[in-house]
Coordinates of C-alpha atoms and ligand atoms in Angstrom, one line a residue:
M10 CA -6.3 106.8 184.2
E11 CA -4.4 108.2 181.3
F12 CA -4.9 106.9 177.8
H13 CA -2.2 107.1 175.1
S14 CA -3.7 105.0 172.3
L15 CA -7.2 104.7 170.9
C16 CA -8.9 102.7 168.2
V17 CA -12.2 104.1 166.7
L18 CA -14.3 101.6 164.8
G19 CA -16.7 103.2 162.3
L20 CA -15.6 106.4 160.6
G21 CA -19.0 108.0 159.9
Y22 CA -20.7 111.2 161.1
I23 CA -19.6 110.4 164.7
G24 CA -16.6 108.2 164.5
L25 CA -14.5 110.4 162.1
P26 CA -15.0 113.7 164.1
T27 CA -14.4 111.8 167.3
A28 CA -11.2 110.0 166.1
S29 CA -9.8 113.3 164.6
T30 CA -10.6 115.3 167.8
F31 CA -8.8 112.7 170.0
A32 CA -5.8 112.8 167.6
T33 CA -5.6 116.6 167.7
H34 CA -5.6 116.3 171.5
G35 CA -2.5 114.2 171.5
L36 CA -3.7 110.5 171.6
R37 CA -2.3 108.1 169.0
V38 CA -5.5 107.2 167.1
V39 CA -6.2 104.4 164.7
G40 CA -9.4 105.0 162.7
V41 CA -11.0 101.8 161.3
D42 CA -13.6 101.3 158.7
V43 CA -14.7 98.1 157.0
N44 CA -15.7 100.0 153.9
Q45 CA -12.6 100.1 151.7
R46 CA -13.9 103.1 149.8
V47 CA -14.0 105.1 153.0
V48 CA -10.5 104.0 153.9
D49 CA -9.2 105.0 150.4
V50 CA -10.9 108.4 150.4
L51 CA -9.5 109.3 153.9
R52 CA -6.0 108.1 153.0
N53 CA -6.1 110.4 150.0
G54 CA -6.7 113.3 152.3
E55 CA -10.4 113.6 151.2
I56 CA -13.5 113.1 153.3
H57 CA -16.6 111.1 152.4
I58 CA -19.2 113.1 154.4
Q59 CA -20.2 116.7 154.5
E60 CA -20.0 118.6 157.8
P61 CA -18.8 122.2 158.4
G62 CA -15.2 122.3 159.5
L63 CA -14.7 118.5 159.3
R64 CA -12.2 118.6 156.4
T65 CA -9.9 121.0 158.2
L66 CA -10.1 119.0 161.4
V67 CA -9.3 115.7 159.7
Q68 CA -6.3 117.4 157.9
A69 CA -5.1 118.8 161.2
A70 CA -5.3 115.3 162.7
F71 CA -3.2 113.8 159.9
R72 CA -0.7 116.7 160.1
S73 CA -0.3 116.0 163.9
G74 CA 0.9 112.5 162.9
H75 CA -1.5 111.0 165.4
L76 CA -4.2 109.7 163.1
R77 CA -3.8 106.5 160.9
I78 CA -6.6 104.9 158.9
L79 CA -6.8 101.1 158.7
D80 CA -9.3 98.5 157.6
A81 CA -9.0 96.4 160.8
P82 CA -8.3 97.2 164.4
E83 CA -4.9 97.0 166.2
P84 CA -4.1 96.5 169.9
S85 CA -4.9 99.7 171.8
E86 CA -5.5 101.0 175.3
A87 CA -9.1 102.1 174.4
F88 CA -11.6 101.2 171.8
I89 CA -14.7 103.2 170.7
L90 CA -17.4 101.6 168.7
A91 CA -19.2 104.1 166.5
V92 CA -20.9 101.9 164.0
P93 CA -24.5 102.2 162.6
T94 CA -27.4 100.5 164.3
P95 CA -30.0 100.5 161.5
I96 CA -33.6 99.4 161.8
T97 CA -35.0 96.3 160.3
A98 CA -38.3 96.0 158.3
Q99 CA -39.9 94.8 161.5
Q100 CA -38.9 98.0 163.3
T101 CA -36.3 96.3 165.5
A102 CA -32.6 97.3 165.9
D103 CA -30.1 95.6 163.6
L104 CA -27.0 95.0 165.8
T105 CA -25.0 93.2 163.1
Y106 CA -22.4 96.0 162.9
V107 CA -22.1 96.3 166.7
R108 CA -21.5 92.6 166.9
A109 CA -19.0 92.5 164.1
A110 CA -17.0 95.4 165.5
A111 CA -17.0 93.9 168.9
S112 CA -15.8 90.5 167.5
S113 CA -13.0 92.3 165.6
I114 CA -11.5 93.7 168.8
V115 CA -11.6 90.5 170.8
P116 CA -8.1 89.3 169.7
H117 CA -6.7 92.8 170.7
L118 CA -8.2 93.1 174.1
R119 CA -5.8 93.2 177.0
R120 CA -6.1 93.5 180.8
G121 CA -6.9 97.2 181.7
C122 CA -8.3 98.1 178.3
L123 CA -11.4 100.3 178.0
V124 CA -14.2 99.6 175.5
V125 CA -16.9 102.2 174.8
L126 CA -20.0 101.8 172.7
E127 CA -21.4 105.1 171.2
S128 CA -23.9 103.6 168.7
T129 CA -27.5 104.3 169.6
S130 CA -28.7 101.0 170.9
P131 CA -31.7 99.3 172.6
P132 CA -31.5 99.3 176.4
R133 CA -29.2 96.6 177.8
T134 CA -27.2 96.2 174.6
T135 CA -23.9 96.9 176.4
V136 CA -24.6 94.4 179.1
D137 CA -26.4 91.7 177.2
V138 CA -24.9 91.8 173.7
L139 CA -21.5 93.5 173.9
A140 CA -20.1 92.1 177.2
P141 CA -20.6 88.4 176.2
I142 CA -18.8 88.9 172.9
L143 CA -15.9 90.7 174.5
E144 CA -15.6 88.1 177.2
E145 CA -14.8 85.5 174.4
S146 CA -11.3 86.9 175.0
G147 CA -11.2 85.1 178.3
L148 CA -11.2 88.4 180.1
R149 CA -14.1 89.5 182.4
A150 CA -16.0 92.7 181.7
G151 CA -15.7 95.2 184.6
E152 CA -13.0 93.1 186.3
D153 CA -10.2 92.6 183.7
F154 CA -11.3 95.4 181.2
Y155 CA -13.6 98.4 181.5
L156 CA -16.8 98.6 179.5
A157 CA -19.0 101.7 179.1
Y158 CA -21.7 103.3 176.9
T159 CA -21.8 106.9 176.0
P160 CA -24.4 108.4 173.6
E161 CA -23.4 111.0 171.1
R162 CA -25.7 114.0 171.2
V163 CA -24.4 116.2 168.4
L164 CA -26.6 118.0 165.9
P165 CA -25.7 117.5 162.2
G166 CA -24.4 120.9 161.0
Q167 CA -22.8 121.7 164.4
I168 CA -21.1 118.4 165.2
L169 CA -17.6 119.7 165.8
R170 CA -18.6 122.3 168.3
E171 CA -21.2 120.2 170.0
L172 CA -18.9 117.2 170.4
I173 CA -16.7 119.4 172.6
D174 CA -19.2 121.7 174.3
N175 CA -22.3 119.4 175.0
A176 CA -22.7 117.7 178.3
R177 CA -21.8 114.0 178.0
V178 CA -23.4 111.1 179.8
I179 CA -21.1 108.1 180.4
G180 CA -22.6 104.9 181.7
G181 CA -20.3 102.1 182.9
I182 CA -21.1 98.4 183.6
N183 CA -19.6 99.3 187.0
R184 CA -18.3 102.5 188.6
A185 CA -14.7 101.9 187.6
S186 CA -15.8 101.5 184.0
A187 CA -17.7 104.8 184.1
E188 CA -14.7 106.6 185.6
A189 CA -12.4 105.1 183.0
G190 CA -14.8 106.5 180.3
R191 CA -14.7 109.9 182.0
D192 CA -10.9 109.9 182.0
L193 CA -10.9 109.2 178.2
Y194 CA -13.5 111.8 177.2
A195 CA -12.2 114.5 179.6
V196 CA -9.3 114.8 177.1
F197 CA -11.4 117.1 174.9
V198 CA -15.0 117.4 176.4
K199 CA -15.6 120.8 177.9
G200 CA -19.2 120.2 178.8
E201 CA -20.2 118.5 182.0
I202 CA -19.4 114.8 182.2
L203 CA -22.2 112.9 184.0
L204 CA -21.6 109.3 185.2
T205 CA -24.3 106.6 185.4
D206 CA -24.7 102.9 184.6
A207 CA -24.6 101.6 181.0
T208 CA -28.3 100.8 180.6
T209 CA -29.4 104.2 182.0
A210 CA -27.1 105.9 179.5
E211 CA -28.6 103.9 176.6
F212 CA -32.1 104.8 177.8
V213 CA -31.3 108.5 178.2
K214 CA -30.3 108.7 174.5
L215 CA -33.5 107.0 173.4
M216 CA -35.6 109.2 175.7
E217 CA -34.1 112.4 174.3
N218 CA -35.0 111.6 170.7
T219 CA -38.3 110.1 171.6
Y220 CA -39.2 113.3 173.5
R221 CA -38.6 115.2 170.4
D222 CA -40.4 112.8 168.1
T223 CA -43.5 112.8 170.3
N224 CA -43.5 116.5 170.6
I225 CA -43.3 116.9 166.8
A226 CA -46.1 114.4 166.4
L227 CA -48.2 116.6 168.7
A228 CA -47.4 119.7 166.6
N229 CA -48.4 117.7 163.4
E230 CA -51.6 116.6 165.0
F231 CA -52.3 120.3 166.0
A232 CA -51.8 121.1 162.3
R233 CA -54.3 118.5 161.2
L234 CA -56.9 119.7 163.7
S235 CA -56.3 123.3 162.7
E236 CA -57.1 122.6 159.1
R237 CA -60.3 120.8 160.1
L238 CA -61.3 123.7 162.4
G239 CA -60.4 126.6 160.1
I240 CA -57.6 127.8 162.4
D241 CA -54.1 128.9 161.5
V242 CA -51.8 126.6 163.5
W243 CA -48.9 128.9 163.1
E244 CA -50.7 131.8 164.8
A245 CA -52.1 129.4 167.4
I246 CA -48.6 128.0 168.3
D247 CA -47.2 131.5 168.6
L248 CA -49.9 132.4 171.1
A249 CA -49.7 129.1 173.0
N250 CA -45.9 129.5 173.3
R251 CA -46.4 132.8 175.2
H252 CA -47.3 130.5 178.1
P253 CA -44.2 130.3 180.3
R254 CA -44.2 126.5 180.5
V255 CA -45.4 125.6 176.9
S256 CA -43.1 125.2 173.9
V257 CA -44.9 123.6 170.9
L258 CA -42.6 122.5 168.1
R259 CA -43.1 123.1 164.4
P260 CA -45.4 121.0 162.3
G261 CA -44.1 119.8 158.9
P262 CA -44.3 117.1 156.2
G263 CA -43.0 114.5 158.7
V264 CA -39.9 113.5 160.7
G265 CA -36.7 112.3 159.0
G266 CA -33.0 111.7 159.6
H267 CA -31.4 108.6 160.8
C268 CA -32.0 109.2 164.6
I269 CA -35.4 110.7 165.6
S270 CA -37.4 108.7 163.1
V271 CA -35.7 105.5 164.2
D272 CA -34.7 105.6 167.9
P273 CA -38.2 105.6 169.4
W274 CA -38.8 102.1 167.9
F275 CA -35.9 100.8 170.1
L276 CA -38.0 101.6 173.1
V277 CA -41.2 100.1 171.6
E278 CA -39.2 97.0 170.8
A279 CA -38.0 96.8 174.4
A280 CA -41.5 96.8 175.9
P281 CA -44.4 97.2 173.4
E282 CA -47.1 97.0 176.0
A283 CA -45.5 99.8 178.0
S284 CA -45.0 102.3 175.1
P285 CA -48.4 102.9 173.2
L286 CA -47.8 106.7 173.1
I287 CA -44.4 106.4 171.6
R288 CA -45.6 104.0 168.9
Q289 CA -48.6 106.2 168.1
A290 CA -46.4 109.3 167.8
R291 CA -44.2 107.4 165.3
M292 CA -47.3 106.5 163.3
V293 CA -48.5 110.1 163.2
N294 CA -45.2 111.3 162.0
D295 CA -44.8 108.5 159.4
G296 CA -48.3 109.3 158.2
Q297 CA -47.6 113.0 157.8
P298 CA -46.3 112.8 154.1
A299 CA -49.5 111.0 152.9
W300 CA -51.7 113.4 154.9
W301 CA -50.0 116.4 153.2
V302 CA -50.2 114.8 149.7
D303 CA -53.9 114.4 150.3
R304 CA -54.2 118.1 151.1
M305 CA -52.3 118.9 147.9
Q306 CA -54.5 116.6 145.9
Q307 CA -57.6 118.3 147.2
A308 CA -56.3 121.8 146.4
L309 CA -55.2 120.8 142.9
G310 CA -58.5 118.9 142.1
G311 CA -56.5 115.7 141.6
L312 CA -52.9 115.0 140.8
Q313 CA -53.0 113.0 137.6
G314 CA -50.9 114.7 135.0
K315 CA -50.2 117.8 137.1
T316 CA -46.8 119.4 136.8
I317 CA -45.3 120.1 140.2
A318 CA -41.9 121.5 141.2
A319 CA -40.8 119.9 144.6
L320 CA -38.3 122.1 146.3
G321 CA -35.9 120.5 148.8
L322 CA -35.3 116.8 149.4
A323 CA -33.1 116.7 152.5
Y324 CA -34.6 115.6 155.9
K325 CA -34.3 119.1 157.3
Q326 CA -33.0 122.6 156.5
D327 CA -29.5 123.4 155.4
V328 CA -28.1 119.9 155.4
D329 CA -27.4 117.5 152.5
D330 CA -28.6 114.4 154.3
L331 CA -31.4 112.6 152.5
R332 CA -31.8 109.6 154.9
E333 CA -35.4 108.9 155.9
S334 CA -36.4 112.2 154.5
P335 CA -40.2 113.0 154.6
A336 CA -39.6 115.3 151.5
I337 CA -38.6 112.3 149.5
E338 CA -41.7 110.4 150.7
V339 CA -43.9 113.3 149.6
V340 CA -42.3 113.2 146.1
R341 CA -42.8 109.4 145.9
Q342 CA -46.4 109.7 146.8
L343 CA -47.0 112.6 144.3
V344 CA -45.4 110.4 141.6
A345 CA -47.4 107.3 142.6
R346 CA -50.6 109.4 142.3
G347 CA -49.8 110.4 138.7
A348 CA -48.2 113.8 139.1
R349 CA -45.2 114.9 136.9
V350 CA -42.7 116.0 139.5
R351 CA -39.4 117.9 139.0
T352 CA -37.3 118.1 142.1
Y353 CA -34.6 120.5 143.1
E354 CA -32.3 120.1 146.1
P355 CA -29.8 122.9 146.4
M356 CA -27.6 121.0 149.0
A357 CA -27.3 117.8 146.9
R358 CA -27.8 118.8 143.3
G359 CA -27.5 115.3 141.8
A360 CA -30.1 113.8 144.2
K361 CA -32.8 111.8 142.3
V362 CA -36.1 110.2 143.4
E363 CA -37.3 107.4 141.2
G364 CA -40.1 108.5 138.9
A365 CA -39.3 112.2 139.2
E366 CA -37.0 114.4 137.1
A367 CA -34.1 116.0 138.9
A368 CA -33.4 119.7 138.0
E369 CA -30.0 121.3 138.3
T370 CA -31.3 124.7 139.0
L371 CA -34.4 126.3 140.7
E372 CA -35.4 127.9 137.4
E373 CA -35.3 124.5 135.6
A374 CA -37.4 122.9 138.3
L375 CA -40.1 125.6 138.1
A376 CA -40.2 126.0 134.3
G377 CA -43.8 125.5 133.2
A378 CA -44.9 124.0 136.5
E379 CA -48.6 124.4 137.6
A380 CA -47.6 124.4 141.2
F381 CA -44.6 124.2 143.5
V382 CA -44.3 122.7 146.9
L383 CA -41.7 123.9 149.5
L384 CA -40.6 120.7 151.3
V385 CA -37.5 121.9 153.1
D386 CA -36.9 125.4 154.5
H387 CA -33.3 125.7 153.3
R388 CA -32.0 129.3 153.4
E389 CA -31.8 129.5 149.6
L390 CA -35.5 128.4 149.3
R391 CA -36.9 130.6 152.0
S392 CA -35.5 133.6 150.3
M393 CA -36.8 132.8 146.8
D394 CA -38.1 135.9 144.9
A395 CA -41.8 135.4 144.4
A396 CA -42.0 137.6 141.3
A397 CA -39.1 135.7 139.6
V398 CA -40.7 132.3 140.5
A399 CA -44.0 133.6 139.0
R400 CA -42.2 134.4 135.7
S401 CA -40.8 130.8 135.5
M402 CA -44.1 129.0 136.2
K403 CA -47.2 128.3 134.3
G404 CA -49.6 128.3 137.3
R405 CA -49.8 130.4 140.4
L406 CA -50.2 127.7 143.0
A407 CA -47.8 127.4 145.9
F408 CA -47.7 124.8 148.8
D409 CA -45.6 125.5 151.9
A410 CA -45.1 122.4 154.0
R411 CA -42.8 124.3 156.5
G412 CA -44.6 127.5 157.2
A413 CA -41.6 129.3 155.9
L414 CA -42.8 131.6 153.1
S415 CA -44.0 135.2 153.5
R416 CA -47.7 135.0 152.9
R417 CA -47.9 138.7 152.0
A418 CA -45.1 138.5 149.4
W419 CA -46.4 135.4 147.7
K420 CA -50.0 136.6 147.6
A421 CA -48.8 140.0 146.3
A422 CA -47.0 138.1 143.4
G423 CA -50.4 136.6 142.5
F424 CA -50.0 133.2 144.1
R425 CA -52.6 131.1 145.9
L426 CA -50.6 129.9 148.8
H427 CA -51.5 126.8 150.8
V428 CA -49.6 126.6 154.1
L429 CA -49.5 123.4 156.0
G430 CA -51.8 123.7 159.0
A431 CA -53.2 127.1 158.1
G432 CA -56.8 126.2 157.7
E433 CA -58.3 129.7 157.8
A434 CA -55.6 131.4 155.8
N435 CA -56.0 128.8 153.0
A436 CA -59.7 129.3 152.7
Ligands
SAJ8 N1 -38.7 118.6 162.8 C1 -40.0 119.1 162.7 N2 -40.4 120.0 163.6 C2 -39.6 120.6 164.5 C3 -38.3 120.1 164.6 C4 -37.8 119.1 163.7 O1 -40.8 118.6 161.9 O2 -40.1 121.4 165.3 C5 -38.2 117.6 161.9 C6 -37.0 118.0 161.0 O3 -37.4 118.6 159.8 C7 -36.4 116.6 160.7 C8 -36.6 115.9 162.0 O4 -37.7 116.5 162.7 O5 -37.0 116.0 159.7 C9 -35.4 115.8 163.0 O6 -34.7 117.0 163.0 P1 -34.0 117.5 164.3 O7 -33.3 118.8 163.9 O8 -34.9 117.6 165.4 O9 -32.9 116.4 164.8 P2 -31.7 115.6 164.1 O10 -32.2 114.3 163.7 O11 -31.0 116.4 163.0 O12 -30.7 115.5 165.3 C10 -31.1 114.9 166.5 C11 -30.7 115.7 167.7 N3 -31.6 115.3 168.8 C12 -32.3 116.2 169.5 O13 -32.4 117.4 169.2 C13 -33.1 115.6 170.7 C14 -29.3 115.5 168.1 O14 -29.0 116.1 169.3 C15 -29.0 114.0 168.2 O15 -27.6 113.8 168.4 C16 -29.3 113.4 166.8 O16 -30.7 113.6 166.6 C17 -28.9 111.9 166.9 O17 -27.9 111.6 166.4 O18 -29.6 111.2 167.6

């Protein structure tokens, strides 16, 4: 099949790059967002999210004359749903946006159309939730129109390259739907395109992020054990990873972002009795900020009234994304336990955590502090000059929650350095 027109619903981290890439590859694309601010920003030639190369790509899409931005869908040969699937307080998937986006295209569905869901969703969402809504059009899914699920797999910071180069799994509610999906994405995907059924494709996406979450939980538990046993977890991981079939991930202050800390719950929701390990891994990672604050409290002899500089708030290194960030959770808990915290986030300078003071510069964050804690291993923070930091601070106590600082350099500058998981070295 050949597609000439496409409507992308949801212009966030996935929808906007996807819509723009299709447009620069010759399809007539309508990008739709229900948020008027997003529509206004994009129509003014600006972008509302940060991602390397995205501004240039969106501008190229507009210049090609193939991308238009609207606040409601239009008739089109293909529709891609790339809307958020947040998590509720009960750790279940909130499908409100998927349902609303599906309903909005019902009046525009025609015989022979293709509808693709990209939002990370619990298994069977395409078949049990999406198909019935779309069939309100009077057309039958799989017979009158094609319906497929394809997970996005891009890494924030490298979205534009990975969108094109990564292998892509496309699951159809029948074979013809999977093949229609392949014909659409083959327009720009250079990686392998692998066809399956819709529910398997949904499951694969959840498996990938659960695999990662569970492995990070294991690394975090190794760190806790190491501190108990007086072992340096970083040395131990280096040694274990010399085994040809072992690859332990890095412990840290917890797991954040809008994917890995959320997606495993969609599997737990699907069958709680069949997923005790996945649930437990989530609990370990969610408990990691509190565990680390306990360690800091011990080393500082209490937190009440202590002045602490918290360096980094993003959920991981070299991104400005603060969603579900364990660094923010650490700051909240330090504040709740009576510490006076000044934060500094080089990637998002205005970022503020309630109860803490936000510094504009590293020097301002450190000024007069008794201790600092490195919460995110941003490039700028990894390369801090220990002697200069020592001059700004009152105390000489450093906490490294990422295993990112040079122990030799910081000790030489007179610091007592506490590295997460480094039992022996901290003694
Ligand atoms: N983290 C650790 N230790 C590690 C690795 C990561 O503590 O060894 C932490 C990070 O600091 C961060 C969190 O885990 O807080 C997640 O970071 P990440 O880099 O592993 O993943 P994301 O959330 O930025 O992107 C992931 C990717 N999934 C996988 O690598 C399996 C990406 O491919 C997905 O497309 C994306 O989630 C998504 O949208 O689902």
